[in-house]
Amino acid sequence: QLACPLDLGCHSVKKGFMAFGAKQIGLLAFFTGVGILLIVLGAALQKVYWSLFVLFIYLFSPVSEVLCGGALSSGFDSESGWKNVGQFITGFMSMSGLALTLVLAHVNIISLQTMGYTLAGGVVMLGTAAFAIYSYKKGSDAFFGP
């Protein structure tokens, strides 16, 4: 439970996105932007825009977990089937982004340079998501202190 930052008569606020500090939100936004930049840059340099499908996969992969009610949940729960389905679909789509990049490069639709940029952007975006989940579960002072 966190205290309400404004004195609006609320006594407590459940732990949610308020658990992130300004530094964490800034880092998450920066690294997400770097990941998107790498993917778009890889597509634009070779003027072959097939790798932008990977960007759409990464941007829409959390939607399934949000719709299934498992967004930032406490982990695997055998009694909550919908949360587990949402986590599975999110993980499947995230790994599909990496796999689609490799398949596009294998059939010579994109160049190896574009594959490198796209894979680097994907790793940055997946690392950012892992950092966000870890920070949320450990609390607001996981990396940066109070």
PDB file of C-alpha atoms in Angstrom:
ATOM      1  CA  GLN A   1       0.000   0.000   0.000  1.00  0.00           C
ATOM      2  CA  LEU A   2       1.289   3.432  -0.943  1.00  0.00           C
ATOM      3  CA  ALA A   3       0.131   6.714   0.500  1.00  0.00           C
ATOM      4  CA  CYS A   4      -1.884   8.924  -1.797  1.00  0.00           C
ATOM      5  CA  PRO A   5       0.435  11.638  -3.196  1.00  0.00           C
ATOM      6  CA  LEU A   6      -2.361  14.201  -3.285  1.00  0.00           C
ATOM      7  CA  ASP A   7      -4.582  14.920  -0.347  1.00  0.00           C
ATOM      8  CA  LEU A   8      -7.833  14.035  -2.090  1.00  0.00           C
ATOM      9  CA  GLY A   9      -9.327  12.061   0.750  1.00  0.00           C
ATOM     10  CA  CYS A  10      -7.970   8.701  -0.351  1.00  0.00           C
ATOM     11  CA  HIS A  11      -6.162   6.829   2.383  1.00  0.00           C
ATOM     12  CA  SER A  12      -4.080   4.421   0.342  1.00  0.00           C
ATOM     13  CA  VAL A  13      -3.365   3.445  -3.219  1.00  0.00           C
ATOM     14  CA  LYS A  14      -2.691  -0.126  -4.271  1.00  0.00           C
ATOM     15  CA  LYS A  15       0.775  -0.898  -5.567  1.00  0.00           C
ATOM     16  CA  GLY A  16       0.663  -0.434  -9.327  1.00  0.00           C
ATOM     17  CA  PHE A  17       2.441   1.737 -11.830  1.00  0.00           C
ATOM     18  CA  MET A  18       3.057   4.225  -9.022  1.00  0.00           C
ATOM     19  CA  ALA A  19       5.741   1.783  -7.866  1.00  0.00           C
ATOM     20  CA  PHE A  20       7.991   3.016 -10.684  1.00  0.00           C
ATOM     21  CA  GLY A  21      10.167   6.012  -9.930  1.00  0.00           C
ATOM     22  CA  ALA A  22      10.893   8.800 -12.382  1.00  0.00           C
ATOM     23  CA  LYS A  23      14.328   7.356 -13.148  1.00  0.00           C
ATOM     24  CA  GLN A  24      12.858   3.949 -13.958  1.00  0.00           C
ATOM     25  CA  ILE A  25      10.179   5.382 -16.218  1.00  0.00           C
ATOM     26  CA  GLY A  26      12.795   7.503 -17.960  1.00  0.00           C
ATOM     27  CA  LEU A  27      15.071   4.503 -18.529  1.00  0.00           C
ATOM     28  CA  LEU A  28      12.201   2.344 -19.759  1.00  0.00           C
ATOM     29  CA  ALA A  29      11.128   5.027 -22.222  1.00  0.00           C
ATOM     30  CA  PHE A  30      14.706   5.576 -23.406  1.00  0.00           C
ATOM     31  CA  PHE A  31      15.456   1.916 -24.035  1.00  0.00           C
ATOM     32  CA  THR A  32      12.083   1.305 -25.669  1.00  0.00           C
ATOM     33  CA  GLY A  33      12.828   4.215 -27.989  1.00  0.00           C
ATOM     34  CA  VAL A  34      16.287   2.802 -28.754  1.00  0.00           C
ATOM     35  CA  GLY A  35      14.755  -0.586 -29.597  1.00  0.00           C
ATOM     36  CA  ILE A  36      12.171   0.953 -31.906  1.00  0.00           C
ATOM     37  CA  LEU A  37      14.854   3.139 -33.501  1.00  0.00           C
ATOM     38  CA  LEU A  38      17.065   0.126 -34.250  1.00  0.00           C
ATOM     39  CA  ILE A  39      14.227  -1.793 -35.885  1.00  0.00           C
ATOM     40  CA  VAL A  40      13.075   1.156 -38.006  1.00  0.00           C
ATOM     41  CA  LEU A  41      16.664   2.057 -38.883  1.00  0.00           C
ATOM     42  CA  GLY A  42      17.361  -1.479 -40.067  1.00  0.00           C
ATOM     43  CA  ALA A  43      14.316  -1.358 -42.316  1.00  0.00           C
ATOM     44  CA  ALA A  44      14.967   2.120 -43.655  1.00  0.00           C
ATOM     45  CA  LEU A  45      18.656   1.658 -44.489  1.00  0.00           C
ATOM     46  CA  GLN A  46      17.981  -1.172 -46.922  1.00  0.00           C
ATOM     47  CA  LYS A  47      14.573   0.154 -48.023  1.00  0.00           C
ATOM     48  CA  VAL A  48      13.019  -3.247 -47.344  1.00  0.00           C
ATOM     49  CA  TYR A  49      10.239  -2.772 -44.845  1.00  0.00           C
ATOM     50  CA  TRP A  50       9.329  -6.380 -44.081  1.00  0.00           C
ATOM     51  CA  SER A  51      11.143  -6.204 -40.761  1.00  0.00           C
ATOM     52  CA  LEU A  52       8.596  -3.669 -39.515  1.00  0.00           C
ATOM     53  CA  PHE A  53       6.264  -6.617 -38.914  1.00  0.00           C
ATOM     54  CA  VAL A  54       8.592  -7.474 -36.052  1.00  0.00           C
ATOM     55  CA  LEU A  55       7.998  -4.033 -34.561  1.00  0.00           C
ATOM     56  CA  PHE A  56       4.237  -4.575 -34.699  1.00  0.00           C
ATOM     57  CA  ILE A  57       4.657  -7.945 -32.971  1.00  0.00           C
ATOM     58  CA  TYR A  58       6.628  -6.333 -30.137  1.00  0.00           C
ATOM     59  CA  LEU A  59       4.160  -3.486 -29.754  1.00  0.00           C
ATOM     60  CA  PHE A  60       1.092  -5.741 -29.666  1.00  0.00           C
ATOM     61  CA  SER A  61       2.496  -8.637 -27.648  1.00  0.00           C
ATOM     62  CA  PRO A  62       1.485  -7.237 -24.214  1.00  0.00           C
ATOM     63  CA  VAL A  63      -2.132  -6.777 -25.349  1.00  0.00           C
ATOM     64  CA  SER A  64      -2.968 -10.441 -24.787  1.00  0.00           C
ATOM     65  CA  GLU A  65      -1.709 -10.370 -21.222  1.00  0.00           C
ATOM     66  CA  VAL A  66      -3.620  -7.189 -20.459  1.00  0.00           C
ATOM     67  CA  LEU A  67      -6.834  -8.630 -21.929  1.00  0.00           C
ATOM     68  CA  CYS A  68      -6.434 -11.856 -19.988  1.00  0.00           C
ATOM     69  CA  GLY A  69      -5.945 -10.014 -16.702  1.00  0.00           C
ATOM     70  CA  GLY A  70      -2.355 -11.070 -16.080  1.00  0.00           C
ATOM     71  CA  ALA A  71      -0.583  -7.755 -16.562  1.00  0.00           C
ATOM     72  CA  LEU A  72       2.156  -7.467 -13.965  1.00  0.00           C
ATOM     73  CA  SER A  73       0.726 -10.328 -11.936  1.00  0.00           C
ATOM     74  CA  SER A  74       2.693 -12.193  -9.309  1.00  0.00           C
ATOM     75  CA  GLY A  75       3.777 -14.998 -11.627  1.00  0.00           C
ATOM     76  CA  PHE A  76       2.530 -18.477 -12.441  1.00  0.00           C
ATOM     77  CA  ASP A  77      -0.674 -19.387 -10.656  1.00  0.00           C
ATOM     78  CA  SER A  78      -2.208 -22.797 -11.271  1.00  0.00           C
ATOM     79  CA  GLU A  79      -5.690 -21.570 -10.327  1.00  0.00           C
ATOM     80  CA  SER A  80      -5.778 -18.670 -12.784  1.00  0.00           C
ATOM     81  CA  GLY A  81      -6.095 -20.091 -16.277  1.00  0.00           C
ATOM     82  CA  TRP A  82      -6.689 -16.812 -18.101  1.00  0.00           C
ATOM     83  CA  LYS A  83      -3.576 -15.194 -16.654  1.00  0.00           C
ATOM     84  CA  ASN A  84      -1.513 -18.179 -17.720  1.00  0.00           C
ATOM     85  CA  VAL A  85      -2.962 -18.072 -21.239  1.00  0.00           C
ATOM     86  CA  GLY A  86      -2.158 -14.364 -21.482  1.00  0.00           C
ATOM     87  CA  GLN A  87       1.419 -14.926 -20.299  1.00  0.00           C
ATOM     88  CA  PHE A  88       1.873 -17.779 -22.756  1.00  0.00           C
ATOM     89  CA  ILE A  89       0.597 -15.760 -25.729  1.00  0.00           C
ATOM     90  CA  THR A  90       2.768 -12.785 -24.735  1.00  0.00           C
ATOM     91  CA  GLY A  91       5.859 -14.987 -24.507  1.00  0.00           C
ATOM     92  CA  PHE A  92       5.019 -16.713 -27.769  1.00  0.00           C
ATOM     93  CA  MET A  93       4.621 -13.416 -29.613  1.00  0.00           C
ATOM     94  CA  SER A  94       7.825 -12.009 -28.124  1.00  0.00           C
ATOM     95  CA  MET A  95       9.846 -14.993 -29.274  1.00  0.00           C
ATOM     96  CA  SER A  96       8.054 -14.907 -32.636  1.00  0.00           C
ATOM     97  CA  GLY A  97       9.507 -11.451 -33.207  1.00  0.00           C
ATOM     98  CA  LEU A  98      13.028 -12.833 -32.942  1.00  0.00           C
ATOM     99  CA  ALA A  99      12.165 -15.899 -35.004  1.00  0.00           C
ATOM    100  CA  LEU A 100      10.479 -13.886 -37.771  1.00  0.00           C
ATOM    101  CA  THR A 101      13.651 -11.838 -38.147  1.00  0.00           C
ATOM    102  CA  LEU A 102      15.724 -14.980 -38.596  1.00  0.00           C
ATOM    103  CA  VAL A 103      13.256 -16.473 -41.081  1.00  0.00           C
ATOM    104  CA  LEU A 104      13.161 -13.288 -43.167  1.00  0.00           C
ATOM    105  CA  ALA A 105      16.963 -13.272 -43.313  1.00  0.00           C
ATOM    106  CA  HIS A 106      17.106 -16.995 -44.112  1.00  0.00           C
ATOM    107  CA  VAL A 107      14.913 -16.643 -47.200  1.00  0.00           C
ATOM    108  CA  ASN A 108      16.859 -13.509 -48.275  1.00  0.00           C
ATOM    109  CA  ILE A 109      13.967 -11.085 -47.926  1.00  0.00           C
ATOM    110  CA  ILE A 110      16.050  -8.872 -45.618  1.00  0.00           C
ATOM    111  CA  SER A 111      19.829  -8.465 -45.592  1.00  0.00           C
ATOM    112  CA  LEU A 112      22.120  -9.560 -42.796  1.00  0.00           C
ATOM    113  CA  GLN A 113      22.621  -5.909 -41.824  1.00  0.00           C
ATOM    114  CA  THR A 114      18.867  -5.452 -41.414  1.00  0.00           C
ATOM    115  CA  MET A 115      18.707  -8.703 -39.472  1.00  0.00           C
ATOM    116  CA  GLY A 116      21.412  -7.403 -37.112  1.00  0.00           C
ATOM    117  CA  TYR A 117      19.626  -4.123 -36.491  1.00  0.00           C
ATOM    118  CA  THR A 118      16.289  -5.848 -35.995  1.00  0.00           C
ATOM    119  CA  LEU A 119      17.687  -8.476 -33.626  1.00  0.00           C
ATOM    120  CA  ALA A 120      19.516  -5.807 -31.635  1.00  0.00           C
ATOM    121  CA  GLY A 121      16.310  -3.775 -31.373  1.00  0.00           C
ATOM    122  CA  GLY A 122      14.368  -6.861 -30.320  1.00  0.00           C
ATOM    123  CA  VAL A 123      16.877  -7.766 -27.627  1.00  0.00           C
ATOM    124  CA  VAL A 124      16.802  -4.192 -26.307  1.00  0.00           C
ATOM    125  CA  MET A 125      12.988  -4.193 -26.210  1.00  0.00           C
ATOM    126  CA  LEU A 126      12.770  -7.610 -24.536  1.00  0.00           C
ATOM    127  CA  GLY A 127      15.429  -6.566 -22.036  1.00  0.00           C
ATOM    128  CA  THR A 128      13.446  -3.429 -21.280  1.00  0.00           C
ATOM    129  CA  ALA A 129      10.312  -5.491 -20.652  1.00  0.00           C
ATOM    130  CA  ALA A 130      12.244  -7.854 -18.371  1.00  0.00           C
ATOM    131  CA  PHE A 131      13.666  -4.868 -16.470  1.00  0.00           C
ATOM    132  CA  ALA A 132      10.158  -3.409 -16.049  1.00  0.00           C
ATOM    133  CA  ILE A 133       8.752  -6.671 -14.699  1.00  0.00           C
ATOM    134  CA  TYR A 134      11.712  -7.185 -12.364  1.00  0.00           C
ATOM    135  CA  SER A 135      11.512  -3.609 -11.077  1.00  0.00           C
ATOM    136  CA  TYR A 136       7.785  -3.905 -10.507  1.00  0.00           C
ATOM    137  CA  LYS A 137       8.096  -7.135  -8.544  1.00  0.00           C
ATOM    138  CA  LYS A 138      11.003  -5.892  -6.414  1.00  0.00           C
ATOM    139  CA  GLY A 139       9.453  -2.513  -5.658  1.00  0.00           C
ATOM    140  CA  SER A 140      10.320   1.011  -6.577  1.00  0.00           C
ATOM    141  CA  ASP A 141      13.810   0.974  -5.043  1.00  0.00           C
ATOM    142  CA  ALA A 142      15.056  -2.162  -6.808  1.00  0.00           C
ATOM    143  CA  PHE A 143      17.893  -0.379  -8.633  1.00  0.00           C
ATOM    144  CA  PHE A 144      17.894   3.277  -7.742  1.00  0.00           C
ATOM    145  CA  GLY A 145      17.190   3.531  -4.059  1.00  0.00           C
ATOM    146  CA  PRO A 146      14.480   5.653  -2.476  1.00  0.00           C
TER     147      PRO A 146
END
